[in-house]
CSV table of C-alpha atoms in Angstrom, one decimal:
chain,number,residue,atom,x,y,z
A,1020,UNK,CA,15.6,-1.7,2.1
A,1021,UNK,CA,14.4,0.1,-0.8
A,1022,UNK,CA,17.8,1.2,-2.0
A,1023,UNK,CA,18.7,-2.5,-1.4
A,1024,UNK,CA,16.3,-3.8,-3.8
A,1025,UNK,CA,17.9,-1.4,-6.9
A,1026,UNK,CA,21.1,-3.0,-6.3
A,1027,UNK,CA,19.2,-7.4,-6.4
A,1028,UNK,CA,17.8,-5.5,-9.9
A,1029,UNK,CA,21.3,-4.5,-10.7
A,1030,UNK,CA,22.5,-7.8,-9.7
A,1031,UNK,CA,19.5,-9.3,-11.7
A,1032,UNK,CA,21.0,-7.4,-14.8
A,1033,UNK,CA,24.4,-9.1,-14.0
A,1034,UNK,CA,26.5,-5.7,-12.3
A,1035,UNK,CA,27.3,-7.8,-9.3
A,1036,UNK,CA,27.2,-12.0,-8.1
A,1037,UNK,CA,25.7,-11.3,-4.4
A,1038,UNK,CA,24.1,-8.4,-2.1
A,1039,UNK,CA,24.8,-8.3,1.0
A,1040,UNK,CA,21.9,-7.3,3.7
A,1041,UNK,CA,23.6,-5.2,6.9
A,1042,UNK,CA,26.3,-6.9,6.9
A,1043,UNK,CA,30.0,-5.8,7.3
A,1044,UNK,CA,27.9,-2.2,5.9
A,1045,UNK,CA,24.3,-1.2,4.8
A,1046,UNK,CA,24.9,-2.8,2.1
A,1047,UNK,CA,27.5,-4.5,0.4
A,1048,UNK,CA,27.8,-5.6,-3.2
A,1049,UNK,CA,30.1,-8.3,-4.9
A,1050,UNK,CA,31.4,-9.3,-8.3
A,1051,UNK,CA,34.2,-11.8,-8.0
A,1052,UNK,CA,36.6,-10.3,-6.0
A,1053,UNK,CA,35.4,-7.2,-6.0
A,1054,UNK,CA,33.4,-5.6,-3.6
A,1055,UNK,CA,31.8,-2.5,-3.0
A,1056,UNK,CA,30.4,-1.4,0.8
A,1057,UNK,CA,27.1,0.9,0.8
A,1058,UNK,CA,26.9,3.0,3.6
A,1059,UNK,CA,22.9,4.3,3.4
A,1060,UNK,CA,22.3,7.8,4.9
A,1061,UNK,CA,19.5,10.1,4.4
A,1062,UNK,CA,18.5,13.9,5.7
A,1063,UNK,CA,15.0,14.5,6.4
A,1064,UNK,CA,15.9,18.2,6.4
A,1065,UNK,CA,16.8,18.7,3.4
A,1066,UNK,CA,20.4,19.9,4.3
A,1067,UNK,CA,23.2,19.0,2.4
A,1068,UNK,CA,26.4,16.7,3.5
A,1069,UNK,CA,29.8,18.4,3.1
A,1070,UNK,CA,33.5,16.7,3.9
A,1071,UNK,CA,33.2,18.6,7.5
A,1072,UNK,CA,29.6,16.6,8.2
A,1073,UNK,CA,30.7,12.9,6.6
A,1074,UNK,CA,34.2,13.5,8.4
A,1075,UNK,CA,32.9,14.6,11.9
A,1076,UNK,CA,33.1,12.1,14.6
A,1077,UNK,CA,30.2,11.4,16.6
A,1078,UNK,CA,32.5,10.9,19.6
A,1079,UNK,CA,35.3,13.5,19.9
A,1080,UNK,CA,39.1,12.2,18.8
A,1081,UNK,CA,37.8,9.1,17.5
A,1082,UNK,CA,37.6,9.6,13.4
A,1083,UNK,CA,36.5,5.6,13.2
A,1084,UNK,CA,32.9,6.8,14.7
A,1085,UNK,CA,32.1,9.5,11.6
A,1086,UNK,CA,30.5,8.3,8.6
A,1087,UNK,CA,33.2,8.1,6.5
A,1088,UNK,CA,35.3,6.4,9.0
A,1089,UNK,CA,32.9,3.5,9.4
A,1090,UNK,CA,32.7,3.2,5.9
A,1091,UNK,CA,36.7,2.9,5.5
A,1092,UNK,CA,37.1,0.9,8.8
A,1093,UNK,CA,35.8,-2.2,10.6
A,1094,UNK,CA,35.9,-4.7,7.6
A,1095,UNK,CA,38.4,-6.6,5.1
A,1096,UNK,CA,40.0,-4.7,2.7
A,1097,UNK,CA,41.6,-5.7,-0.5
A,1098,UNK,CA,42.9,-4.2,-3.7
A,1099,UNK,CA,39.8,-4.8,-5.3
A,1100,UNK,CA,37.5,-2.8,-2.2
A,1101,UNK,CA,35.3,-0.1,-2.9
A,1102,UNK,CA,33.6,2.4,-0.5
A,1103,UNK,CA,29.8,4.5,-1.4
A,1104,UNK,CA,27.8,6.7,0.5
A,1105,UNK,CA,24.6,6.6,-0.7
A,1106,UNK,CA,22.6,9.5,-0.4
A,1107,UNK,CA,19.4,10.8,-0.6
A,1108,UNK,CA,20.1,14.4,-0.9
A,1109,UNK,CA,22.4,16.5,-3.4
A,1110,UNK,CA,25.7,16.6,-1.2
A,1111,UNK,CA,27.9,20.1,-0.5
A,1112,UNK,CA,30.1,21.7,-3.5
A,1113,UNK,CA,33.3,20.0,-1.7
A,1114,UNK,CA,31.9,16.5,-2.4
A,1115,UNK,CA,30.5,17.3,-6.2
A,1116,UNK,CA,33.5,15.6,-7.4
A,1117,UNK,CA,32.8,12.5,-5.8
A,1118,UNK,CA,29.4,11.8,-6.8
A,1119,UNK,CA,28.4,9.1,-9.7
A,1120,UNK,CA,25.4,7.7,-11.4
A,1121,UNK,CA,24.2,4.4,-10.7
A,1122,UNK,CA,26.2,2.4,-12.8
A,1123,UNK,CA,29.3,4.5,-13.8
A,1124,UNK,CA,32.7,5.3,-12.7
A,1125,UNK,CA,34.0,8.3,-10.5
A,1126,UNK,CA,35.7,11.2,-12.7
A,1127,UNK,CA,38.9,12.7,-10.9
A,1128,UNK,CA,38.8,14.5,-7.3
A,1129,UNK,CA,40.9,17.5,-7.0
A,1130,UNK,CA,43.3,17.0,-4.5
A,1131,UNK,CA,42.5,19.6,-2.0
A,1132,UNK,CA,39.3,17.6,-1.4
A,1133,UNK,CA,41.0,14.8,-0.8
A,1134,UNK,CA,43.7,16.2,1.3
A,1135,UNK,CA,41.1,18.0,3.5
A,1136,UNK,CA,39.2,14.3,4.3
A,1137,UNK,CA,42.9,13.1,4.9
A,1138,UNK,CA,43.7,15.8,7.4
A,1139,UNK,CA,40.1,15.3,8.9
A,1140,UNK,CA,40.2,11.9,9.4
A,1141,UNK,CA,44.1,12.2,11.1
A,1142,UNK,CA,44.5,9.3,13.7
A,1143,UNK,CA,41.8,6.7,11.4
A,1144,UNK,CA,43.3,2.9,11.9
A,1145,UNK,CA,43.2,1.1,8.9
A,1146,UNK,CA,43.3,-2.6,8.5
A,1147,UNK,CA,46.7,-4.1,6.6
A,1148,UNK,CA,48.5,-0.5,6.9
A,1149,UNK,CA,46.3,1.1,4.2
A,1150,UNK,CA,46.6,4.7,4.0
A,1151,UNK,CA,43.4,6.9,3.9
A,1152,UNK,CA,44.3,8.3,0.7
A,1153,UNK,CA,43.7,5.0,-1.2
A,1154,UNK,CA,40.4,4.3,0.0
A,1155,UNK,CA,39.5,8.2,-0.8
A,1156,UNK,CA,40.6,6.8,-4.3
A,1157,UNK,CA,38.2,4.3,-4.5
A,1158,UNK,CA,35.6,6.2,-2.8
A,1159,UNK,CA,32.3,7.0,-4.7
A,1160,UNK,CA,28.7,9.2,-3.9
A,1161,UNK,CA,25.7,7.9,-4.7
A,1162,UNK,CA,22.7,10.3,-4.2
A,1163,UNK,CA,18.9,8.4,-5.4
A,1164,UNK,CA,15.7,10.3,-4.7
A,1165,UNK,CA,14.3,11.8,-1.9
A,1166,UNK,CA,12.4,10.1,-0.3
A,1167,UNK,CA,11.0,5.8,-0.1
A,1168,UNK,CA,8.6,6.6,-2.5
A,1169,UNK,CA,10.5,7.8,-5.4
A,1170,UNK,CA,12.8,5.1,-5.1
A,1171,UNK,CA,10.2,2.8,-5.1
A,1172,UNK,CA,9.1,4.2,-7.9
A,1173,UNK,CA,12.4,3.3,-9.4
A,1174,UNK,CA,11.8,0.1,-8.7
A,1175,UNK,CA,8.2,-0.3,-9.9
A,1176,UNK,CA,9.2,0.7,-13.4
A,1177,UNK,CA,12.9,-1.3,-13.1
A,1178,UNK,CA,10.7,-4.9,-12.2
A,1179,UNK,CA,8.0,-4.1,-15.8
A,1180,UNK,CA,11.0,-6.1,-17.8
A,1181,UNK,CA,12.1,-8.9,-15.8
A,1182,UNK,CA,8.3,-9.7,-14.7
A,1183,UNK,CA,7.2,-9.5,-18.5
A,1184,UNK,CA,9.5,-11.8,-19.5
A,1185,UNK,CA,8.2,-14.0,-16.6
A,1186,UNK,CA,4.5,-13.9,-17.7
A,1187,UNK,CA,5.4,-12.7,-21.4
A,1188,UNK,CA,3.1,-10.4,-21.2
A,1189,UNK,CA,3.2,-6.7,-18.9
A,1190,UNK,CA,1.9,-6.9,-15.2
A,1191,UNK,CA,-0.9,-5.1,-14.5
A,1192,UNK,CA,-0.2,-2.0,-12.1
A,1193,UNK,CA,-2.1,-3.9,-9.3
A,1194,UNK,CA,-0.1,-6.8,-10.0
A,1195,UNK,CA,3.3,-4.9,-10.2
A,1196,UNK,CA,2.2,-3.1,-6.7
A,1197,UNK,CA,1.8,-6.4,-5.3
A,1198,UNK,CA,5.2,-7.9,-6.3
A,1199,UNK,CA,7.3,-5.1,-4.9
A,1200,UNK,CA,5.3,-5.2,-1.2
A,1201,UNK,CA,6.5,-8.4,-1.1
A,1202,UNK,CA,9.8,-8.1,-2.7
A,1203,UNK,CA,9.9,-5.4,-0.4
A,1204,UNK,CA,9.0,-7.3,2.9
A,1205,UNK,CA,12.0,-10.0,1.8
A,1206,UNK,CA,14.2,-7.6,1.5
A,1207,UNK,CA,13.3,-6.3,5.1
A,1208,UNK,CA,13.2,-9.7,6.8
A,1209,UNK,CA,16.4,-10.6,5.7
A,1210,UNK,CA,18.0,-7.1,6.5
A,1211,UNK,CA,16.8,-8.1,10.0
A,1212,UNK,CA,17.9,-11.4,10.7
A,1213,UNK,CA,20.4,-11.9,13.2
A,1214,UNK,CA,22.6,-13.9,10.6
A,1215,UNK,CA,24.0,-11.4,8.1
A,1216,UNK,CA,22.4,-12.8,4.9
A,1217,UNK,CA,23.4,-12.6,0.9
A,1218,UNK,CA,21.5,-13.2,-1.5
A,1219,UNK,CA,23.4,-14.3,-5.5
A,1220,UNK,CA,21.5,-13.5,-8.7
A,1221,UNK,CA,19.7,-17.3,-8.6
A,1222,UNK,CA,18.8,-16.7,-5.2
A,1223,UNK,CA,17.0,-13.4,-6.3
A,1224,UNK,CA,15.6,-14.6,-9.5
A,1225,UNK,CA,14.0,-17.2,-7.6
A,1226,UNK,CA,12.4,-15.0,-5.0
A,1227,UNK,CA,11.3,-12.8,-8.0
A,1228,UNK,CA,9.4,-15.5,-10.2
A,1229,UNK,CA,7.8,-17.0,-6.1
A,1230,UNK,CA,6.3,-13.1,-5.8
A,1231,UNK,CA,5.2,-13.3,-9.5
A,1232,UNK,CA,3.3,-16.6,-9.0
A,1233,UNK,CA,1.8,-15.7,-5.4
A,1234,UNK,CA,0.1,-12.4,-7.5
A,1235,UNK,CA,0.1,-13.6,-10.8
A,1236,UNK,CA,-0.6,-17.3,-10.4
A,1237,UNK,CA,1.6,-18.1,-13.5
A,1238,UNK,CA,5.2,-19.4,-13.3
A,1239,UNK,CA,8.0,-18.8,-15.6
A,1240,UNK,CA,6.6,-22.8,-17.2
A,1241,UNK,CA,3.3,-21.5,-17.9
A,1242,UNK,CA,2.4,-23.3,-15.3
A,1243,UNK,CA,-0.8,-21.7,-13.3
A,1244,UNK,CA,-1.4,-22.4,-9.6
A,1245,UNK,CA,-4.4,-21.1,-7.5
A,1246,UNK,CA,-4.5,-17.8,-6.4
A,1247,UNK,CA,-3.4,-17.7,-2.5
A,1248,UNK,CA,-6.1,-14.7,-2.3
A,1249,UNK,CA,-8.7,-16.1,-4.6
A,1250,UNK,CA,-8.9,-19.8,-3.1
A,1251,UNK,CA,-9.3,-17.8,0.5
A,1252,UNK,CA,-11.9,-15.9,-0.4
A,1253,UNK,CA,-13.5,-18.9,-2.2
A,1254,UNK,CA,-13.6,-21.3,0.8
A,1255,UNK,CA,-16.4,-19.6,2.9
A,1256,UNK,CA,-18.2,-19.7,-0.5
A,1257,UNK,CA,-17.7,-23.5,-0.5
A,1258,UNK,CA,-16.3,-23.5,-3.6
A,1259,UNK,CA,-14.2,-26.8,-4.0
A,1260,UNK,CA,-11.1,-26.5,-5.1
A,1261,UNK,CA,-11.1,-27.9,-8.4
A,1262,UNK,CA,-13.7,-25.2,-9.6
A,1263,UNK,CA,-11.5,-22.4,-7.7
A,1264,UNK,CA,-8.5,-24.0,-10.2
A,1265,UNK,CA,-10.9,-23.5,-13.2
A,1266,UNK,CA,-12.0,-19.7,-11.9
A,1267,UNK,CA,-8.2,-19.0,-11.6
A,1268,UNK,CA,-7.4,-19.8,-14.8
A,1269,UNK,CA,-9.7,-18.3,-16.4
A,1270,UNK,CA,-9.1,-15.3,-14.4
A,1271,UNK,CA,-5.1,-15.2,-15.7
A,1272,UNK,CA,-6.9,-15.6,-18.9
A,1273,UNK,CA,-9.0,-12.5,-19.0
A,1274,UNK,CA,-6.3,-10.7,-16.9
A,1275,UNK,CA,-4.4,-11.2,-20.3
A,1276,UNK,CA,-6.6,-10.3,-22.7
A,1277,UNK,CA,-7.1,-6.8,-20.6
A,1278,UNK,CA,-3.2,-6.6,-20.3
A,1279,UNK,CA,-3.3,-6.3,-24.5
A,1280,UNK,CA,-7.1,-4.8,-25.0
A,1281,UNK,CA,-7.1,-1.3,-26.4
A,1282,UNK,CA,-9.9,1.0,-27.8
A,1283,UNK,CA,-13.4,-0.3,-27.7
A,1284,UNK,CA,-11.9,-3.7,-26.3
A,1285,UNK,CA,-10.8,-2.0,-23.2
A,1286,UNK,CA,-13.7,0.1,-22.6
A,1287,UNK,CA,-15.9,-3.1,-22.6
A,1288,UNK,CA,-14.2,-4.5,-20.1
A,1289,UNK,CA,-13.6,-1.8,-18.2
A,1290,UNK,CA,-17.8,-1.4,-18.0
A,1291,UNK,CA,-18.0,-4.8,-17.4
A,1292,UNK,CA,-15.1,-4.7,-14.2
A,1293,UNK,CA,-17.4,-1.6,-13.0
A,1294,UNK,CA,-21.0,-3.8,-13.3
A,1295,UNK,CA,-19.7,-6.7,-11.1
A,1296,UNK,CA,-18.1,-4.2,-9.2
A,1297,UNK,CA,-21.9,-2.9,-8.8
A,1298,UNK,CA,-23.7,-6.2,-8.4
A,1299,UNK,CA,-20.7,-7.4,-5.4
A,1300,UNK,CA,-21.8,-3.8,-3.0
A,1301,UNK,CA,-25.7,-4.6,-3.9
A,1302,UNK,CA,-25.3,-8.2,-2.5
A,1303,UNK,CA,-23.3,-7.2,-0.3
A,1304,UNK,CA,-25.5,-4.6,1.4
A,1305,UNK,CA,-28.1,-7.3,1.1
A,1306,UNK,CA,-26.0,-9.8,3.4
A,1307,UNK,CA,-25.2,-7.3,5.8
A,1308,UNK,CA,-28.9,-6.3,6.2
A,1309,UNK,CA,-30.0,-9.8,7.0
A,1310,UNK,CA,-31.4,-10.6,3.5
A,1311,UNK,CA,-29.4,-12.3,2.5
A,1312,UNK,CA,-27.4,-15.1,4.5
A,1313,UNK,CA,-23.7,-15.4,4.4
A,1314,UNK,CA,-21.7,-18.2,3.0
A,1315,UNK,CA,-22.8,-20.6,-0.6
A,1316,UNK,CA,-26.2,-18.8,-0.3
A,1317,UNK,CA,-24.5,-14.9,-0.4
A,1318,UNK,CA,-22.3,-16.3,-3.2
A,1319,UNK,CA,-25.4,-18.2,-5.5
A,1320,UNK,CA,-27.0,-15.0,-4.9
A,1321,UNK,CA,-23.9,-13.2,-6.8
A,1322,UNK,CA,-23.4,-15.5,-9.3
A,1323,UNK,CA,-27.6,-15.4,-10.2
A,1324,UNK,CA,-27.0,-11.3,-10.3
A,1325,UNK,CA,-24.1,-11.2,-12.3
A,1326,UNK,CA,-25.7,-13.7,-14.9
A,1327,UNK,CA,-28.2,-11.1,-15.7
A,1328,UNK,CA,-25.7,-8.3,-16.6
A,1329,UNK,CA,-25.8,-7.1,-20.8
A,1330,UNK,CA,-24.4,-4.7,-22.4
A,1331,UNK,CA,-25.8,-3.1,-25.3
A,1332,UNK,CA,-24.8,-5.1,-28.7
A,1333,UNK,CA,-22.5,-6.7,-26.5
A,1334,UNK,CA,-22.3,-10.3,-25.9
A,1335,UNK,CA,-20.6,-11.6,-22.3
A,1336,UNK,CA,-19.9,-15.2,-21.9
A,1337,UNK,CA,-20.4,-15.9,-18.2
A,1338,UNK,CA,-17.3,-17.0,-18.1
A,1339,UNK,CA,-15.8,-13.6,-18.5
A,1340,UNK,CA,-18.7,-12.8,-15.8
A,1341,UNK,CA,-17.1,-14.8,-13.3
A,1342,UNK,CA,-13.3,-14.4,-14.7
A,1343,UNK,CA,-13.9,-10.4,-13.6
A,1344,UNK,CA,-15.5,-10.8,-10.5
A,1345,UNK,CA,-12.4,-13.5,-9.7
């Protein structure tokens, strides 16, 4: 799923027209007629894949059931097919020559590598009499990082353009967190459904700019919708939802203005973020002592607190008061 989601942002960039989500492979990836089959494998061990391991079948005299041989087998091929194993470890010396970078084409293979998988794989049935040796052609390695995290980290920093050019202005780190959990949890459902599904470039771009509003509450018009979060939490404050429309817009506003403060600026706000943050866990303590009771009268009693904070030679609208505790 993660590795999935670096090839939508590829997509995004215009590399490829559709991803596929386990369909005829992991993953598969088309540009026209071209199309490129992800096979996703990772060690946990840290050991390293070699032509014996990608080429050993899993059930003895049958070279369709090793890795390599699912990749080539089981699927459509054309002229214009391409096979990756995407790893997540550096593979074995005998596969070096295989191995590209995201984005860029496979150098030559010397042909004793290729003559070894060819021997190996002896007995492989290919659809449309293709021979083994012209899929080991067009037959690429992949290797990302390690482990989920690191790619995800990928990710994080890869979504900073598109999303900024969304809000135009960068996402805060919560904000870009939030967008790839549910980016993330798309990408998952639709790997699961019992339908193979595809999404195009539109069809990502669109679920991109839902996940920006859902966090951000801005759309790629300007327009600015209620928080899902902020109008749940305002409900058992009885807060109607016209004034929960006003809060969130001021909220995007002073989200903003922190994106681009810097200096002093930031440092203001940051005291201020840390005061309300102060004033919510006194009245909070209060409420769950009994003192104070839940509901509108737990919430007046925040709003009355937080409309006593100052700040030396330091003037705070309420306004900004309630934009950070939004």
């Amino acid at each position: 799923d993660a590795v999935t989601l670096l090839d939508c942002l590829d997509m995004h960039d215009g590399r490829f027209e559709e991803v596929g989500f386990e369909d005829l492979d992991d993953i598969v990836c088309t540009s026209g007629p071209n199309v490129k089959y992800r096979q996703v494998k990772t060690i946990e061990d840290g050991s390293q894949h070699s032509i014996y391991t990608i080429c050993k079948p899993k059930l003895k005299g049958k070279p369709e059931t090793s890795i390599i041989g699912r990749l080539f087998s089981g699927k459509p091929i054309s002229r214009s097919s391409e096979f990756c194993l995407l790893l997540n470890e550096t593979p074995g010396r005998d596969l070096a020559a295989f191995r590209v970078r995201r984005g860029h084409a496979r150098g030559e293979v010397p042909q004793k590598s290729s003559d070894d998988i060819i021997k190996r794989l002896e007995g492989l049935i290919l659809p449309d009499k293709v021979k083994i040796n012209w899929c080991i052609d067009r037959f690429e390695i992949l290797v990302e990082s390690r482990t989920i995290e690191e790619v995800e980290a990928i990710v994080w920093r890869r979504l900073v353009e598109p999303i900024t050019k969304i809000l135009g202005s960068q996402p805060l780190p919560a904000e870009l967190n939030d967008i790839l959990i549910g980016l993330g949890c798309l990408v998952a459902r639709e790997a699961r459904a019992v339908t193979p599904k595809r999404w195009s470039a539109d069809q990502f771009d669109n679920a991109l700019c839902k996940e920006v509003a859902r966090v951000t509450g801005r759309g790629r018009d300007g327009s600015i919708a209620p928080l899902p979060s902020l109008l749940e939490k305002l409900k058992p404050a009885g807060v109607p939802d016209e004034e929960a429309r006003a809060q969130t817009e001021a909220l995007l506003d002073y989200r903003r203005r922190y994106r681009s403060a810097v200096g002093q600026e930031r440092a203001k706000l940051n005291t201020l973020n840390d005061q309300i943050f102060s004033v919510c866990v006194d009245v909070s303590a209060q409420r769950r002592a009994g003192l104070i009771p839940e509901g509108p009268k737990a919430y007046a009693a925040t709003i009355q607190a937080i409309k006593h904070i100052e700040m030396p030679e330091v003037r705070i609208p309420m306004l900004d008061k309630i934009a950070a505790l939004s």
